Amino acid sequence: QGESNINLSVEQYPNLFSLREAVDAVVTEYGVAWLRGRSVRERAMGLIDIAHPENRIGLVDEAKEARILYADQVYLESAGKLYPADIITQHVFANNVHIRFRPIKPSDEDEMRRLFYRFSDQAVYYRYFTPLKTMPHSRMQEYVNIDYQNTMSVVGLVGPQGEGHIVAEGRYVKHSDSAWADLAFLVDEEYQGLGVATYLFQLLMRVAKDRCLLGLTADVLVGNKAMLRVFEKGSSKAEVHMEGGVYTVHIPFEDNPACSIEEGED
């Protein structure tokens, strides 16, 4: 009837939010929200992620008014309609490590922050090129709220459904003036050396090609030899140049006939 089946219900059903054991999961045609052991805010974001896309902004506004979400909570209206579920996959790595991969969601904010705080100072420096000590809500929420068009991000999770945690993330951000995109990765140090970054690299290359990008670029600090090997191993077309202590990597793509057809139709 055009009305959301997910509503703000703190007053009517307070135990659903305050008792962590009350509800394990909620399922809709838009996905599954795993709620067990989550904070009230995490539960709210998880439920909003699986509401009808037309209703999500309204639910965010209601939750902000009720002080369940931060007053400055960001939520892109178009993201729910563009979520690329076709990218969801899984892979078994060395030592029988199973990792599930899916596009990032706004509700991943806290998990991504936990991943950040598990990194050593060196790992943070290699990723962000600066010695960050904290990752505040204001910065991380901008990071997890993407449009899936100009920015694409895929996270890797381990553990059982509903109790898994993020151990890897790869993303590209399209250049504003060309059909190329910058690429970057994060892999939990406990899971490095298994081929996770290489897998993410090749997955994002396929996604970028399907979306008619011409290639990917990346900057790698001269001391980060492991990441440089990822690019050299993951693509035979990787071109590497070094200047000022930073390797610049270019990975050009072959022409995609489907993209040529689309351009011709315009």
Coordinates of N, CA and C in Angstrom, one line a residue, residues 47-216:
L47 N 18.6 -2.1 9.8 CA 17.2 -2.2 9.3 C 17.0 -1.2 8.2
I48 N 17.5 -0.1 8.3 CA 17.3 0.9 7.2 C 17.9 0.4 5.9
D49 N 19.0 -0.3 6.0 CA 19.7 -0.9 4.8 C 18.8 -1.8 4.0
I50 N 17.8 -2.5 4.7 CA 17.0 -3.5 4.1 C 15.6 -3.0 3.9
A51 N 15.3 -1.7 4.2 CA 14.0 -1.2 4.0 C 13.8 -0.9 2.5
H52 N 12.6 -0.6 2.0 CA 12.4 -0.2 0.6 C 13.2 1.0 0.4
P53 N 14.0 1.1 -0.8 CA 14.8 2.3 -1.0 C 14.1 3.6 -1.0
E54 N 12.8 3.6 -1.3 CA 12.1 4.9 -1.3 C 11.8 5.4 0.2
N55 N 11.9 4.5 1.1 CA 11.6 4.8 2.5 C 12.8 5.1 3.4
R56 N 14.0 4.8 2.9 CA 15.2 4.9 3.7 C 15.5 6.2 4.3
I57 N 15.4 7.3 3.4 CA 15.8 8.6 3.9 C 14.8 9.0 5.0
G58 N 13.5 8.7 4.8 CA 12.5 9.0 5.9 C 12.8 8.4 7.2
L59 N 13.3 7.1 7.1 CA 13.6 6.4 8.3 C 14.9 6.9 9.0
V60 N 15.8 7.4 8.2 CA 17.0 8.0 8.7 C 16.6 9.3 9.5
D61 N 15.8 10.1 8.9 CA 15.3 11.3 9.5 C 14.6 11.1 10.8
E62 N 13.7 10.1 10.8 CA 13.0 9.7 12.1 C 14.0 9.2 13.1
A63 N 14.9 8.4 12.8 CA 15.9 7.9 13.7 C 16.8 9.0 14.3
K64 N 17.1 10.0 13.4 CA 17.9 11.1 13.9 C 17.1 11.9 14.9
E65 N 15.8 12.1 14.6 CA 15.0 12.9 15.5 C 14.8 12.2 16.8
A66 N 14.8 10.9 16.8 CA 14.7 10.1 18.0 C 16.0 9.9 18.7
R67 N 17.1 10.5 18.2 CA 18.4 10.4 18.7 C 18.9 8.9 18.8
I68 N 18.5 8.1 17.8 CA 19.0 6.8 17.7 C 20.2 6.9 16.8
L69 N 20.2 7.7 15.8 CA 21.3 7.9 14.9 C 21.9 9.3 15.2
Y70 N 23.2 9.5 14.8 CA 23.8 10.8 15.0 C 23.1 11.9 14.3
A71 N 23.1 13.1 14.8 CA 22.4 14.2 14.2 C 22.9 14.5 12.8
D72 N 24.2 14.2 12.6 CA 24.8 14.5 11.3 C 24.9 13.3 10.4
Q73 N 24.1 12.2 10.7 CA 24.2 11.0 9.9 C 24.0 11.2 8.4
V74 N 24.9 10.7 7.6 CA 24.8 10.8 6.2 C 24.2 9.6 5.6
Y75 N 23.3 9.8 4.6 CA 22.7 8.6 3.9 C 22.3 9.1 2.5
L76 N 23.0 8.5 1.5 CA 22.7 8.9 0.1 C 21.4 8.3 -0.4
E77 N 20.5 9.2 -0.8 CA 19.2 8.7 -1.2 C 19.3 7.7 -2.4
S78 N 20.2 7.9 -3.3 CA 20.3 7.1 -4.5 C 20.9 5.7 -4.2
A79 N 21.7 5.6 -3.1 CA 22.5 4.4 -2.9 C 21.7 3.2 -2.8
G80 N 20.5 3.2 -2.1 CA 19.7 2.0 -2.0 C 19.2 1.5 -3.3
K81 N 18.9 2.4 -4.2 CA 18.4 2.0 -5.6 C 19.5 1.4 -6.4
L82 N 20.8 1.8 -6.1 CA 21.9 1.4 -7.0 C 22.8 0.3 -6.4
Y83 N 22.4 -0.2 -5.3 CA 23.3 -1.2 -4.6 C 23.5 -2.4 -5.6
P84 N 24.8 -2.7 -5.9 CA 25.1 -3.7 -6.9 C 25.2 -5.1 -6.3
A85 N 24.1 -5.7 -6.1 CA 24.1 -7.0 -5.5 C 24.7 -8.1 -6.3
D86 N 24.9 -7.8 -7.6 CA 25.5 -8.8 -8.5 C 27.0 -9.0 -8.2
I87 N 27.6 -8.1 -7.4 CA 29.0 -8.2 -7.1 C 29.2 -9.2 -6.0
I88 N 28.2 -9.6 -5.2 CA 28.3 -10.4 -4.0 C 28.9 -11.8 -4.5
T89 N 29.9 -12.2 -3.8 CA 30.6 -13.5 -4.1 C 31.4 -14.0 -2.8
Q90 N 32.1 -15.1 -3.0 CA 32.9 -15.6 -1.9 C 34.1 -16.4 -2.5
H91 N 35.1 -16.6 -1.6 CA 36.3 -17.3 -2.1 C 36.9 -18.0 -0.9
V92 N 37.6 -19.1 -1.2 CA 38.4 -19.8 -0.2 C 39.8 -19.6 -0.5
F93 N 40.5 -19.1 0.4 CA 42.0 -18.8 0.3 C 42.8 -19.8 1.0
A94 N 44.1 -19.6 0.9 CA 45.1 -20.5 1.6 C 44.7 -20.8 3.0
N95 N 45.0 -21.9 3.5 CA 44.7 -22.3 4.9 C 43.2 -22.4 5.1
N96 N 42.5 -22.7 4.0 CA 41.0 -22.9 4.1 C 40.3 -21.7 4.7
V97 N 40.7 -20.5 4.4 CA 40.1 -19.3 4.9 C 39.0 -18.9 4.0
H98 N 37.8 -18.9 4.5 CA 36.6 -18.5 3.7 C 36.3 -17.0 3.9
I99 N 36.2 -16.3 2.8 CA 35.8 -14.8 2.9 C 34.7 -14.5 2.0
R100 N 33.7 -13.9 2.5 CA 32.5 -13.4 1.7 C 32.8 -12.0 1.3
F101 N 32.4 -11.6 0.0 CA 32.7 -10.3 -0.5 C 31.3 -9.7 -0.9
R102 N 31.1 -8.4 -0.6 CA 29.9 -7.7 -1.0 C 30.2 -6.2 -1.1
P103 N 29.5 -5.4 -1.8 CA 29.6 -4.0 -1.8 C 29.4 -3.4 -0.4
I104 N 30.1 -2.4 0.0 CA 30.0 -1.8 1.3 C 28.6 -1.2 1.5
K105 N 28.2 -1.1 2.8 CA 26.9 -0.5 3.1 C 27.1 0.6 4.2
P106 N 26.2 1.5 4.3 CA 26.3 2.6 5.3 C 26.4 1.9 6.7
S107 N 25.7 0.8 6.9 CA 25.7 0.2 8.2 C 27.1 -0.5 8.6
D108 N 28.0 -0.4 7.7 CA 29.4 -1.0 7.9 C 30.3 0.0 8.7
E109 N 29.8 1.1 9.0 CA 30.6 2.2 9.6 C 31.4 1.7 10.8
D110 N 30.7 1.1 11.8 CA 31.4 0.6 13.0 C 32.4 -0.5 12.7
E111 N 32.0 -1.4 11.8 CA 32.9 -2.5 11.5 C 34.2 -2.0 10.8
M112 N 34.0 -1.0 9.9 CA 35.2 -0.4 9.3 C 36.1 0.3 10.3
R113 N 35.5 0.9 11.2 CA 36.3 1.6 12.3 C 37.0 0.6 13.1
R114 N 36.4 -0.5 13.4 CA 37.1 -1.6 14.1 C 38.3 -2.1 13.3
L115 N 38.1 -2.2 12.0 CA 39.2 -2.7 11.2 C 40.4 -1.7 11.2
F116 N 40.0 -0.4 11.2 CA 41.1 0.6 11.2 C 41.9 0.5 12.5
Y117 N 41.2 0.3 13.6 CA 41.9 0.3 14.9 C 42.7 -1.0 15.1
R118 N 42.5 -2.0 14.3 CA 43.3 -3.2 14.4 C 44.7 -3.0 13.6
F119 N 44.8 -2.0 12.8 CA 46.0 -1.9 12.0 C 47.2 -1.3 12.8
S120 N 48.4 -1.7 12.5 CA 49.6 -1.1 13.0 C 49.7 0.3 12.5
D121 N 50.6 1.1 13.1 CA 50.8 2.5 12.6 C 51.4 2.5 11.2
Q122 N 52.2 1.5 10.9 CA 52.8 1.4 9.6 C 51.8 1.1 8.5
A123 N 50.8 0.2 8.8 CA 49.8 -0.2 7.9 C 48.9 1.0 7.6
V124 N 48.6 1.8 8.6 CA 47.8 3.0 8.4 C 48.5 4.0 7.5
Y125 N 49.8 4.1 7.8 CA 50.6 5.1 7.0 C 50.6 4.7 5.5
Y126 N 50.8 3.3 5.3 CA 50.9 2.8 3.9 C 49.5 3.1 3.2
R127 N 48.4 3.0 3.9 CA 47.1 3.2 3.2 C 46.8 4.7 3.1
Y128 N 47.0 5.5 4.1 CA 46.5 6.9 4.1 C 47.6 7.9 3.8
F129 N 48.9 7.4 3.8 CA 50.0 8.3 3.5 C 50.2 9.4 4.6
T130 N 49.6 9.2 5.7 CA 49.8 10.1 6.9 C 49.6 9.3 8.2
P131 N 50.2 9.6 9.3 CA 50.1 8.8 10.5 C 48.8 9.1 11.3
L132 N 47.7 8.6 10.8 CA 46.4 8.8 11.5 C 46.4 8.0 12.8
K133 N 45.8 8.6 13.8 CA 45.7 7.9 15.1 C 44.2 7.6 15.4
T134 N 43.3 8.4 14.9 CA 41.9 8.2 15.1 C 41.1 8.2 13.8
M135 N 39.9 7.6 13.9 CA 39.0 7.5 12.7 C 37.6 7.9 13.3
P136 N 37.3 9.2 13.3 CA 36.0 9.6 13.9 C 34.8 9.3 13.0
H137 N 33.7 9.3 13.7 CA 32.4 9.1 13.0 C 32.3 9.9 11.7
S138 N 32.6 11.2 11.8 CA 32.4 12.1 10.7 C 33.2 11.7 9.5
R139 N 34.3 11.2 9.7 CA 35.2 10.8 8.5 C 34.7 9.4 8.0
M140 N 34.5 8.5 8.9 CA 34.1 7.1 8.5 C 32.8 7.0 7.8
Q141 N 31.8 7.8 8.3 CA 30.5 7.8 7.6 C 30.5 8.3 6.2
E142 N 31.4 9.2 5.9 CA 31.6 9.7 4.6 C 32.2 8.6 3.7
Y143 N 33.1 7.8 4.4 CA 33.8 6.7 3.7 C 32.9 5.6 3.3
V144 N 31.9 5.2 4.1 CA 31.0 4.1 3.8 C 29.8 4.4 3.0
N145 N 29.5 5.7 2.9 CA 28.3 6.1 2.1 C 28.8 6.5 0.7
I146 N 28.6 5.6 -0.2 CA 29.1 5.8 -1.6 C 27.9 5.7 -2.6
D147 N 28.2 6.2 -3.8 CA 27.1 6.2 -4.8 C 27.2 4.9 -5.7
Y148 N 28.2 4.1 -5.6 CA 28.3 2.8 -6.4 C 28.5 3.1 -7.9
Q149 N 28.7 4.4 -8.2 CA 28.9 4.7 -9.6 C 30.3 5.4 -9.8
N150 N 30.5 6.5 -9.2 CA 31.8 7.2 -9.2 C 32.8 6.5 -8.2
T151 N 32.2 6.0 -7.1 CA 33.0 5.3 -6.1 C 32.4 3.9 -5.9
M152 N 33.3 2.9 -5.9 CA 32.9 1.5 -5.7 C 33.7 0.9 -4.6
S153 N 33.1 0.3 -3.6 CA 33.9 -0.3 -2.5 C 33.3 -1.7 -2.2
V154 N 34.2 -2.7 -2.1 CA 33.9 -4.0 -1.7 C 34.6 -4.4 -0.5
V155 N 33.8 -5.0 0.5 CA 34.4 -5.5 1.7 C 34.4 -7.0 1.8
G156 N 35.4 -7.5 2.5 CA 35.5 -9.0 2.7 C 35.2 -9.3 4.2
L157 N 34.3 -10.3 4.4 CA 33.9 -10.7 5.8 C 34.3 -12.1 6.1
V158 N 34.7 -12.4 7.3 CA 34.9 -13.8 7.8 C 34.0 -14.0 8.9
G159 N 33.7 -15.3 9.2 CA 32.9 -15.7 10.3 C 31.5 -16.0 9.9
P160 N 30.7 -16.6 10.7 CA 29.3 -17.0 10.4 C 28.4 -15.8 10.0
Q161 N 27.4 -16.0 9.2 CA 26.5 -15.0 8.9 C 25.9 -14.3 10.2
G162 N 25.9 -13.0 10.2 CA 25.4 -12.3 11.4 C 26.4 -12.1 12.5
E163 N 27.5 -12.8 12.5 CA 28.5 -12.6 13.5 C 29.9 -12.4 12.8
G164 N 29.9 -12.3 11.5 CA 31.2 -12.0 10.8 C 31.7 -10.6 11.0
H165 N 33.0 -10.4 10.7 CA 33.5 -9.1 10.8 C 34.4 -8.8 9.6
I166 N 34.5 -7.5 9.2 CA 35.2 -7.1 8.0 C 36.7 -7.2 8.2
V167 N 37.4 -7.9 7.3 CA 38.8 -8.1 7.3 C 39.5 -7.4 6.1
A168 N 38.8 -7.0 5.2 CA 39.4 -6.4 4.0 C 38.4 -5.4 3.3
E169 N 39.0 -4.5 2.6 CA 38.2 -3.5 1.8 C 39.0 -3.0 0.6
G170 N 38.4 -3.0 -0.5 CA 39.0 -2.5 -1.7 C 38.1 -1.5 -2.4
R171 N 38.6 -0.4 -2.9 CA 37.7 0.6 -3.6 C 38.4 1.3 -4.7
Y172 N 37.6 1.8 -5.6 CA 38.1 2.7 -6.6 C 37.3 4.0 -6.6
V173 N 37.9 5.1 -7.0 CA 37.2 6.4 -7.1 C 37.5 7.0 -8.4
K174 N 36.5 7.2 -9.2 CA 36.6 7.7 -10.6 C 37.2 9.1 -10.6
H175 N 38.1 9.3 -11.5 CA 38.7 10.6 -11.7 C 37.6 11.6 -12.2
S176 N 37.6 12.8 -11.8 CA 36.5 13.7 -12.2 C 36.6 14.1 -13.6
D177 N 37.8 14.0 -14.2 CA 38.0 14.5 -15.6 C 38.3 13.4 -16.6
S178 N 38.2 12.1 -16.2 CA 38.5 11.0 -17.2 C 37.8 9.8 -16.7
A179 N 37.8 8.7 -17.6 CA 37.2 7.5 -17.3 C 38.2 6.5 -16.6
W180 N 39.1 7.0 -15.9 CA 40.0 6.3 -15.1 C 39.6 6.4 -13.6
A181 N 40.2 5.5 -12.7 CA 39.8 5.6 -11.3 C 41.0 5.2 -10.5
D182 N 41.1 5.8 -9.3 CA 42.1 5.5 -8.3 C 41.7 4.3 -7.5
L183 N 42.7 3.5 -7.1 CA 42.4 2.2 -6.5 C 43.2 2.1 -5.1
A184 N 42.6 1.5 -4.1 CA 43.2 1.4 -2.8 C 42.7 0.2 -2.1
F185 N 43.5 -0.4 -1.2 CA 43.1 -1.6 -0.4 C 43.4 -1.5 1.0
L186 N 42.6 -2.2 1.8 CA 42.9 -2.5 3.2 C 42.7 -3.9 3.5
V187 N 43.7 -4.6 4.1 CA 43.6 -6.0 4.5 C 44.1 -6.2 5.9
D188 N 43.2 -6.7 6.8 CA 43.6 -7.0 8.1 C 45.0 -7.7 8.2
E189 N 45.9 -7.2 9.0 CA 47.2 -7.8 9.0 C 47.2 -9.3 9.3
E190 N 46.2 -9.8 10.0 CA 46.1 -11.2 10.3 C 45.8 -12.0 9.0
Y191 N 45.3 -11.4 8.0 CA 44.8 -12.1 6.8 C 45.7 -11.7 5.6
Q192 N 46.8 -11.0 5.8 CA 47.7 -10.7 4.7 C 48.5 -11.9 4.4
G193 N 49.0 -11.9 3.1 CA 49.8 -13.1 2.6 C 49.0 -14.2 2.1
L194 N 47.6 -14.1 2.1 CA 46.8 -15.2 1.7 C 46.3 -15.0 0.2
G195 N 46.5 -13.8 -0.3 CA 46.0 -13.5 -1.7 C 44.8 -12.7 -1.7
V196 N 44.4 -12.2 -0.5 CA 43.1 -11.4 -0.4 C 43.2 -10.1 -1.2
A197 N 44.3 -9.4 -1.1 CA 44.4 -8.1 -1.9 C 44.4 -8.4 -3.4
T198 N 45.1 -9.5 -3.8 CA 45.1 -9.8 -5.2 C 43.7 -10.1 -5.7
Y199 N 43.0 -10.9 -4.9 CA 41.6 -11.3 -5.3 C 40.7 -10.0 -5.4
L200 N 40.8 -9.1 -4.4 CA 40.0 -7.9 -4.5 C 40.4 -7.0 -5.7
F201 N 41.7 -7.0 -6.0 CA 42.2 -6.2 -7.1 C 41.6 -6.7 -8.4
Q202 N 41.6 -8.0 -8.6 CA 41.0 -8.6 -9.8 C 39.5 -8.5 -9.9
L203 N 38.9 -8.6 -8.7 CA 37.4 -8.3 -8.7 C 37.1 -6.9 -9.1
L204 N 37.8 -6.0 -8.5 CA 37.5 -4.6 -8.8 C 37.8 -4.2 -10.3
M205 N 38.9 -4.9 -10.8 CA 39.2 -4.7 -12.3 C 38.0 -5.1 -13.1
R206 N 37.4 -6.3 -12.8 CA 36.2 -6.8 -13.6 C 35.0 -5.8 -13.4
V207 N 34.8 -5.3 -12.2 CA 33.7 -4.4 -12.0 C 33.9 -3.1 -12.8
A208 N 35.2 -2.6 -12.7 CA 35.5 -1.3 -13.4 C 35.3 -1.5 -14.9
K209 N 35.8 -2.6 -15.5 CA 35.6 -2.9 -16.9 C 34.2 -2.9 -17.3
D210 N 33.4 -3.6 -16.5 CA 31.9 -3.7 -16.8 C 31.3 -2.4 -16.8
R211 N 31.8 -1.4 -16.0 CA 31.2 -0.1 -15.9 C 31.9 0.9 -16.9
C212 N 32.6 0.3 -17.8 CA 33.2 1.1 -19.0 C 34.3 2.1 -18.6
L213 N 35.0 1.8 -17.5 CA 36.2 2.6 -17.2 C 37.4 2.2 -18.1
L214 N 38.3 3.1 -18.3 CA 39.4 2.8 -19.2 C 40.6 2.2 -18.5
G215 N 40.7 2.3 -17.2 CA 41.8 1.7 -16.4 C 41.8 2.2 -15.0
L216 N 42.7 1.7 -14.2 CA 42.9 2.0 -12.8 C 44.3 2.6 -12.5

